[in-house]
Short mmCIF file of C-alpha atoms and ligand atoms in Angstrom, two decimals:
data_model
loop_
_atom_site.label_atom_id
_atom_site.label_comp_id
_atom_site.label_asym_id
_atom_site.label_seq_id
_atom_site.Cartn_x
_atom_site.Cartn_y
_atom_site.Cartn_z
CA UNK A 1 -200.43 -77.16 133.12
CA UNK A 2 -196.81 -76.07 133.47
CA UNK A 3 -194.99 -76.31 136.78
CA UNK A 4 -194.99 -73.15 138.93
CA UNK A 5 -191.55 -71.51 139.01
CA UNK A 6 -191.54 -68.32 141.05
CA UNK A 7 -189.24 -65.31 140.94
CA UNK A 8 -189.19 -62.97 143.96
CA UNK A 9 -187.66 -59.54 143.27
CA UNK A 10 -186.59 -57.52 146.33
CA UNK A 11 -186.56 -60.77 148.34
CA UNK A 12 -184.16 -59.38 150.90
CA UNK A 13 -186.55 -56.82 152.36
CA UNK A 14 -188.99 -56.82 155.27
CA UNK A 15 -191.75 -58.66 153.39
CA UNK A 16 -189.56 -60.53 150.89
CA UNK A 17 -187.61 -62.39 153.56
CA UNK A 18 -190.77 -63.89 155.03
CA UNK A 19 -192.74 -64.25 151.80
CA UNK A 20 -189.91 -66.13 150.06
CA UNK A 21 -189.81 -68.62 152.94
CA UNK A 22 -193.61 -69.09 152.78
CA UNK A 23 -193.52 -69.57 149.00
CA UNK A 24 -190.71 -72.13 149.35
CA UNK A 25 -192.72 -74.07 151.90
CA UNK A 26 -195.64 -74.10 149.50
CA UNK A 27 -194.01 -74.59 146.11
CA UNK A 28 -190.72 -76.32 147.04
CA UNK A 29 -187.41 -74.63 147.80
CA UNK A 30 -185.91 -75.00 144.33
CA UNK A 31 -189.02 -73.62 142.61
CA UNK A 32 -188.67 -70.19 144.24
CA UNK A 33 -185.75 -68.04 143.07
CA UNK A 34 -184.95 -65.14 145.42
CA UNK A 35 -183.30 -62.05 143.91
CA UNK A 36 -182.27 -58.67 145.25
CA UNK A 37 -179.78 -55.91 144.53
CA UNK A 38 -177.91 -56.92 147.70
CA UNK A 39 -176.88 -60.28 149.11
CA UNK A 40 -178.59 -61.78 152.11
CA UNK A 41 -177.54 -63.86 155.07
CA UNK A 42 -181.16 -64.68 155.85
CA UNK A 43 -182.09 -66.17 152.47
CA UNK A 44 -180.92 -69.58 151.32
CA UNK A 45 -180.19 -70.64 147.75
CA UNK A 46 -181.46 -70.37 145.08
CA UNK A 47 -180.51 -66.68 145.14
CA UNK A 48 -179.23 -64.33 142.43
CA UNK A 49 -178.27 -60.67 142.39
CA UNK A 50 -180.69 -58.70 140.21
CA UNK A 51 -181.05 -54.94 139.81
CA UNK A 52 -184.62 -54.40 138.70
CA UNK A 53 -183.50 -51.53 136.48
CA UNK A 54 -181.64 -54.12 134.37
CA UNK A 55 -184.48 -55.23 132.07
CA UNK A 56 -182.24 -57.51 130.01
CA UNK A 57 -180.85 -59.19 133.14
CA UNK A 58 -184.42 -59.76 134.34
CA UNK A 59 -185.46 -61.22 130.98
CA UNK A 60 -182.44 -63.59 131.00
CA UNK A 61 -183.23 -64.80 134.53
CA UNK A 62 -186.87 -65.46 133.60
CA UNK A 63 -185.77 -67.48 130.55
CA UNK A 64 -182.96 -69.33 132.28
CA UNK A 65 -185.16 -70.51 135.18
CA UNK A 66 -188.43 -71.06 133.21
CA UNK A 67 -190.16 -68.59 135.55
CA UNK A 68 -193.98 -68.65 135.46
CA UNK A 69 -194.82 -66.11 138.22
CA UNK A 70 -193.16 -62.95 139.55
CA UNK A 71 -193.61 -61.37 142.98
CA UNK A 72 -192.18 -57.89 142.42
CA UNK A 73 -191.40 -56.41 145.84
CA UNK A 74 -188.43 -54.14 145.10
CA UNK A 75 -189.19 -50.48 145.82
CA UNK A 76 -188.03 -47.44 147.75
CA UNK A 77 -190.52 -46.74 150.56
CA UNK A 78 -192.20 -43.51 151.66
CA UNK A 79 -189.66 -41.90 154.01
CA UNK A 80 -186.50 -42.92 152.13
CA UNK A 81 -188.19 -42.03 148.86
CA UNK A 82 -188.42 -38.37 149.82
CA UNK A 83 -184.62 -38.17 150.11
CA UNK A 84 -184.14 -38.78 146.37
CA UNK A 85 -187.46 -38.46 144.50
CA UNK A 86 -186.01 -38.92 141.01
CA UNK A 87 -184.23 -42.17 141.91
CA UNK A 88 -187.36 -43.38 143.74
CA UNK A 89 -189.44 -42.77 140.65
CA UNK A 90 -186.91 -44.63 138.48
CA UNK A 91 -186.70 -47.69 140.71
CA UNK A 92 -190.39 -47.90 141.52
CA UNK A 93 -191.66 -47.12 138.02
CA UNK A 94 -189.05 -48.47 135.59
CA UNK A 95 -188.74 -51.53 137.84
CA UNK A 96 -192.45 -52.30 137.57
CA UNK A 97 -192.44 -51.55 133.86
CA UNK A 98 -189.57 -54.04 133.31
CA UNK A 99 -191.56 -56.68 135.20
CA UNK A 100 -194.79 -56.08 133.28
CA UNK A 101 -192.99 -56.12 129.94
CA UNK A 102 -191.14 -59.37 130.62
CA UNK A 103 -194.34 -60.96 131.91
CA UNK A 104 -196.14 -59.97 128.71
CA UNK A 105 -193.29 -60.93 126.36
CA UNK A 106 -192.68 -64.31 127.97
CA UNK A 107 -196.40 -65.04 128.64
CA UNK A 108 -196.05 -65.51 132.40
CA UNK A 109 -199.01 -66.92 134.32
CA UNK A 110 -199.18 -64.30 137.11
CA UNK A 111 -197.54 -61.19 138.56
CA UNK A 112 -197.88 -59.79 142.10
CA UNK A 113 -197.37 -56.04 142.65
CA UNK A 114 -197.66 -54.63 146.17
CA UNK A 115 -199.22 -51.19 146.34
CA UNK A 116 -199.73 -49.21 149.55
CA UNK A 117 -202.04 -47.00 151.61
CA UNK A 118 -199.59 -44.32 150.39
CA UNK A 119 -201.68 -43.98 147.19
CA UNK A 120 -204.24 -42.04 149.26
CA UNK A 121 -203.85 -38.35 150.04
CA UNK A 122 -205.30 -35.41 151.89
CA UNK A 123 -208.51 -35.31 149.84
CA UNK A 124 -209.27 -39.00 150.34
CA UNK A 125 -211.83 -39.79 153.08
CA UNK A 126 -209.73 -40.50 156.18
CA UNK A 127 -211.99 -43.03 157.85
CA UNK A 128 -213.05 -46.25 156.10
CA UNK A 129 -211.33 -45.09 152.93
CA UNK A 130 -213.25 -46.69 150.05
CA UNK A 131 -211.77 -48.90 147.33
CA UNK A 132 -212.62 -46.45 144.57
CA UNK A 133 -211.85 -42.90 145.61
CA UNK A 134 -209.78 -39.83 144.87
CA UNK A 135 -206.02 -40.60 144.82
CA UNK A 136 -203.82 -37.56 145.54
CA UNK A 137 -200.66 -39.02 147.10
CA UNK A 138 -198.33 -36.63 148.91
CA UNK A 139 -195.07 -38.59 148.48
CA UNK A 140 -193.10 -39.68 145.44
CA UNK A 141 -193.55 -43.23 146.76
CA UNK A 142 -197.34 -42.84 146.74
CA UNK A 143 -197.27 -41.22 143.29
CA UNK A 144 -195.25 -44.16 141.93
CA UNK A 145 -197.60 -46.72 143.53
CA UNK A 146 -200.72 -44.96 142.17
CA UNK A 147 -199.18 -44.87 138.68
CA UNK A 148 -198.10 -48.50 139.11
CA UNK A 149 -201.68 -49.53 139.90
CA UNK A 150 -202.82 -47.91 136.66
CA UNK A 151 -200.11 -49.73 134.72
CA UNK A 152 -201.30 -53.02 136.22
CA UNK A 153 -204.87 -52.27 135.16
CA UNK A 154 -203.61 -51.36 131.67
CA UNK A 155 -201.63 -54.59 131.21
CA UNK A 156 -204.65 -56.60 132.34
CA UNK A 157 -207.07 -54.76 130.03
CA UNK A 158 -204.77 -54.58 127.03
CA UNK A 159 -202.78 -57.82 127.22
CA UNK A 160 -204.86 -59.95 129.65
CA UNK A 161 -201.82 -60.19 131.92
CA UNK A 162 -202.96 -61.75 135.21
CA UNK A 163 -201.48 -59.11 137.50
CA UNK A 164 -202.80 -58.91 141.08
CA UNK A 165 -202.17 -56.32 143.76
CA UNK A 166 -202.87 -55.33 147.36
CA UNK A 167 -202.62 -51.89 148.95
CA UNK A 168 -200.73 -53.08 152.02
CA UNK A 169 -201.14 -51.18 155.29
CA UNK A 170 -198.00 -50.74 157.45
CA UNK A 171 -196.56 -54.22 158.02
CA UNK A 172 -195.40 -55.30 161.51
CA UNK A 173 -192.96 -58.17 161.80
CA UNK A 174 -190.51 -59.77 164.23
CA UNK A 175 -188.60 -61.70 161.53
CA UNK A 176 -187.27 -58.73 159.56
CA UNK A 177 -186.78 -54.98 159.90
CA UNK A 178 -188.65 -52.41 157.79
CA UNK A 179 -186.79 -50.56 155.06
CA UNK A 180 -187.43 -46.82 155.40
CA UNK A 181 -191.17 -46.19 155.66
CA UNK A 182 -193.45 -44.01 157.77
CA UNK A 183 -194.98 -46.96 159.65
CA UNK A 184 -191.53 -48.28 160.73
CA UNK A 185 -191.99 -46.96 164.29
CA UNK A 186 -194.55 -49.71 164.92
CA UNK A 187 -191.83 -52.37 164.55
CA UNK A 188 -189.07 -50.46 166.33
CA UNK A 189 -191.27 -49.84 169.38
CA UNK A 190 -191.44 -53.60 170.06
CA UNK A 191 -187.65 -54.04 169.78
CA UNK A 192 -187.16 -51.24 172.33
CA UNK A 193 -189.89 -52.50 174.67
CA UNK A 194 -188.57 -56.07 174.97
CA UNK A 195 -185.05 -54.76 175.60
CA UNK A 196 -186.31 -52.43 178.35
CA UNK A 197 -185.40 -49.28 176.41
CA UNK A 198 -187.61 -46.15 176.37
CA UNK A 199 -188.97 -45.30 172.91
CA UNK A 200 -189.00 -41.92 171.18
CA UNK A 201 -191.64 -41.92 168.45
CA UNK A 202 -191.25 -39.89 165.26
CA UNK A 203 -195.05 -39.61 164.93
CA UNK A 204 -197.39 -37.80 167.34
CA UNK A 205 -199.32 -39.78 169.91
CA UNK A 206 -202.75 -39.76 168.23
CA UNK A 207 -201.69 -40.47 164.63
CA UNK A 208 -203.82 -43.49 163.75
CA UNK A 209 -202.71 -45.53 160.73
CA UNK A 210 -203.83 -48.81 159.14
CA UNK A 211 -201.46 -51.67 160.04
CA UNK A 212 -201.25 -55.45 159.57
CA UNK A 213 -199.26 -58.26 161.23
CA UNK A 214 -196.84 -60.20 159.00
CA UNK A 215 -198.64 -63.60 159.17
CA UNK A 216 -201.83 -61.90 157.92
CA UNK A 217 -199.81 -60.07 155.23
CA UNK A 218 -198.38 -63.31 153.90
CA UNK A 219 -201.69 -65.15 154.05
CA UNK A 220 -203.50 -62.30 152.24
CA UNK A 221 -200.85 -62.32 149.49
CA UNK A 222 -201.01 -66.08 148.97
CA UNK A 223 -204.82 -66.14 149.11
CA UNK A 224 -205.07 -63.37 146.51
CA UNK A 225 -202.55 -65.08 144.23
CA UNK A 226 -204.23 -68.48 144.52
CA UNK A 227 -207.81 -67.25 144.03
CA UNK A 228 -209.46 -68.30 140.74
CA UNK A 229 -208.80 -65.70 138.03
CA UNK A 230 -212.50 -64.85 137.60
CA UNK A 231 -212.83 -63.91 141.30
CA UNK A 232 -210.33 -61.06 140.93
CA UNK A 233 -212.51 -58.11 140.03
CA UNK A 234 -210.14 -55.29 141.04
CA UNK A 235 -207.18 -55.13 138.69
CA UNK A 236 -205.61 -51.90 139.96
CA UNK A 237 -205.07 -52.87 143.61
CA UNK A 238 -207.22 -54.16 146.47
CA UNK A 239 -207.77 -52.18 149.68
CA UNK A 240 -206.84 -54.38 152.64
CA UNK A 241 -207.61 -53.73 156.31
CA UNK A 242 -206.55 -55.51 159.49
CA UNK A 243 -205.73 -53.29 162.49
CA UNK A 244 -205.73 -49.54 163.07
CA UNK A 245 -203.87 -47.87 165.95
CA UNK A 246 -201.97 -44.78 167.07
CA UNK A 247 -198.56 -44.74 168.81
CA UNK A 248 -200.35 -44.10 172.13
CA UNK A 249 -202.64 -47.11 171.59
CA UNK A 250 -199.83 -49.52 170.70
CA UNK A 251 -197.76 -48.24 173.66
CA UNK A 252 -200.75 -48.97 175.92
CA UNK A 253 -201.04 -52.51 174.54
CA UNK A 254 -197.31 -53.04 175.17
CA UNK A 255 -197.60 -51.63 178.72
CA UNK A 256 -199.99 -54.47 179.57
CA UNK A 257 -196.89 -56.71 179.27
CA UNK A 258 -194.22 -54.17 180.35
CA UNK A 259 -195.86 -51.71 182.77
CA UNK A 260 -192.65 -49.65 183.04
CA UNK A 261 -192.34 -49.12 179.29
CA UNK A 262 -192.19 -45.41 178.41
CA UNK A 263 -192.90 -43.63 175.13
CA UNK A 264 -192.20 -39.98 174.21
CA UNK A 265 -193.03 -38.08 171.03
CA UNK A 266 -190.78 -36.06 168.75
CA UNK A 267 -192.51 -35.83 165.34
CA UNK A 268 -190.25 -35.26 162.30
CA UNK A 269 -190.86 -34.98 158.52
CA UNK A 270 -192.68 -38.34 158.56
CA UNK A 271 -195.57 -36.74 160.50
CA UNK A 272 -196.71 -34.87 157.37
CA UNK A 273 -196.64 -38.14 155.39
CA UNK A 274 -198.68 -39.94 158.04
CA UNK A 275 -201.14 -37.03 158.19
CA UNK A 276 -201.83 -37.47 154.47
CA UNK A 277 -202.72 -41.17 154.87
CA UNK A 278 -206.02 -42.76 155.96
CA UNK A 279 -206.71 -43.82 159.54
CA UNK A 280 -208.82 -46.81 158.50
CA UNK A 281 -209.65 -48.69 155.30
CA UNK A 282 -212.83 -50.13 153.82
CA UNK A 283 -211.76 -53.43 152.24
CA UNK A 284 -215.21 -54.83 151.37
CA UNK A 285 -214.08 -55.78 147.84
CA UNK A 286 -211.24 -57.99 149.12
CA UNK A 287 -213.60 -59.60 151.65
CA UNK A 288 -216.29 -60.23 149.03
CA UNK A 289 -214.12 -61.23 146.05
CA UNK A 290 -211.57 -63.59 147.64
CA UNK A 291 -212.83 -63.93 151.25
CA UNK A 292 -210.13 -61.87 152.97
CA UNK A 293 -210.32 -61.81 156.77
CA UNK A 294 -207.55 -60.86 159.20
CA UNK A 295 -206.69 -63.14 162.13
CA UNK A 296 -204.67 -60.85 164.40
CA UNK A 297 -206.08 -57.95 166.44
CA UNK A 298 -203.81 -55.49 168.24
CA UNK A 299 -203.58 -57.61 171.41
CA UNK A 300 -202.89 -60.92 169.67
CA UNK A 301 -200.22 -59.23 167.56
CA UNK A 302 -198.65 -57.54 170.61
CA UNK A 303 -198.54 -60.81 172.53
CA UNK A 304 -196.92 -62.65 169.63
CA UNK A 305 -194.41 -59.87 168.80
CA UNK A 306 -193.27 -59.74 172.43
CA UNK A 307 -192.95 -63.48 172.76
CA UNK A 308 -191.07 -63.87 169.42
CA UNK A 309 -188.71 -60.94 170.04
CA UNK A 310 -188.03 -62.06 173.60
CA UNK A 311 -186.83 -65.38 172.17
CA UNK A 312 -184.73 -63.53 169.59
CA UNK A 313 -183.04 -61.41 172.27
CA UNK A 314 -182.83 -64.39 174.68
CA UNK A 315 -185.07 -62.66 177.23
CA UNK A 316 -187.95 -64.02 179.28
CA UNK A 317 -191.11 -61.99 178.48
P1 LIG B 401 -187.98 -53.20 151.90
O1 LIG B 401 -187.46 -51.82 151.70
O2 LIG B 401 -187.78 -53.84 153.22
O3 LIG B 401 -187.38 -54.16 150.79
C1 LIG B 401 -187.23 -53.79 149.46
C2 LIG B 401 -186.14 -54.61 148.85
O4 LIG B 401 -185.94 -54.16 147.51
C3 LIG B 401 -184.79 -54.46 149.58
O5 LIG B 401 -184.29 -55.72 149.95
C4 LIG B 401 -183.90 -53.79 148.56
O6 LIG B 401 -182.54 -54.21 148.62
C5 LIG B 401 -184.56 -54.20 147.26
N1 LIG B 401 -184.23 -53.28 146.17
C6 LIG B 401 -184.11 -51.93 146.22
N2 LIG B 401 -183.75 -51.46 145.02
C7 LIG B 401 -183.66 -52.52 144.20
C8 LIG B 401 -183.32 -52.67 142.83
N3 LIG B 401 -182.99 -51.63 142.07
N4 LIG B 401 -183.34 -53.92 142.30
C9 LIG B 401 -183.66 -54.99 143.07
N5 LIG B 401 -183.96 -54.90 144.37
C10 LIG B 401 -183.96 -53.68 144.92
O7 LIG B 401 -189.51 -53.19 151.51
P2 LIG B 401 -190.68 -54.13 152.05
O8 LIG B 401 -191.21 -53.52 153.28
O9 LIG B 401 -190.25 -55.54 152.08
O10 LIG B 401 -191.77 -53.90 150.93
C11 LIG B 401 -191.92 -54.77 149.83
C12 LIG B 401 -192.95 -54.17 148.90
O11 LIG B 401 -194.18 -54.02 149.61
C13 LIG B 401 -192.59 -52.78 148.39
O12 LIG B 401 -192.99 -52.66 147.05
C14 LIG B 401 -193.37 -51.85 149.25
O13 LIG B 401 -193.70 -50.67 148.60
C15 LIG B 401 -194.62 -52.68 149.55
N6 LIG B 401 -195.26 -52.27 150.80
C16 LIG B 401 -194.63 -52.51 151.99
C17 LIG B 401 -195.24 -52.10 153.16
C18 LIG B 401 -194.61 -52.34 154.50
O14 LIG B 401 -195.14 -51.85 155.52
N7 LIG B 401 -193.50 -53.08 154.58
C19 LIG B 401 -196.50 -51.47 153.12
C20 LIG B 401 -197.07 -51.20 151.89
C21 LIG B 401 -196.45 -51.64 150.72
C1 LIG B 402 -194.28 -47.00 154.38
O1 LIG B 402 -194.48 -46.54 155.52
O2 LIG B 402 -193.74 -46.37 153.46
C2 LIG B 402 -194.78 -48.38 154.08
C3 LIG B 402 -196.12 -48.31 153.47
C4 LIG B 402 -197.32 -48.20 154.32
O3 LIG B 402 -196.23 -48.33 152.27
N1 LIG B 402 -194.78 -49.14 155.29
#
């Protein structure tokens, strides 16, 4: 067996920052190469600049570092994606294609591709959205993720490439800030609350969306990637569920710690995106195939977010 050498693409983002650290703890610092289109103060060496649209640059990096696995995180998310659909399509699609091609050409062991609840649309069942259902995404981001899932399935069927994927819900973290999505409010609200600032939400009060806390996100990703190959039955992308809440519900959970915290609502263009997404997810396949189970409920997550951010801002919770 060859030694695991991991390449993280888009390592500088909300998930990449934390996932790279977790991978380094697991596989050894020097065996995890972080790359991104922009430099980072948060990530240590080894780090290289890589634009995922540069297929040749990617191929050279894979060769030079004897890479055996790629975690391909680089993408433009739902809200930012709507500002320049053509560029979003290029980065999200050509980027994935470059990764799949290099993985096939250089016989890599495994690839991770994060998909999203954004693959679902207005005709998908809103509650307990099943694994296999109608996909009619309303954003260019969702369209690119749905197409990406099909490409992953194709490379597995056609070339036996061991590509694995999760449809992440909205990710909530204290370590890093989100990069332009529709679920970003659920991180921002905590930063405002611990600093004693009122919060204006860009979604309406009863918009329930599937969410997940960062430690569960990282654990799910590592558990999926480490599961025996034969256990992975879904080769497009796995549904994954953890928590579901609305802005009003998360504000209420925060008010248990900060009774004076105030939220107001001023929905913008992101409301229509949120309205096209599920409220809750049926992730039976992930639970059955590789034993997925979340650890954090809304109250445990709220408690931890407040305590971690209070330390960050040097405040007593
Ligand atoms: P993010 O926006 O925080 O980070 C993306 C990173 O990709 C950034 O550091 C950015 O600089 C980099 N990038 C952009 N264009 C690039 C290019 N051309 N070449 C190389 N790097 C480039 O995103 P994230 O929240 O960390 O998400 C990571 C992945 O997980 C994405 O594919 C996203 O679609 C998926 N996902 C995230 C969430 C979430 O809530 N965070 C939910 C569902 C799916
Ligand atoms: C977004 O809001 O775009 C992301 C996602 C759920 O994919 N957080």
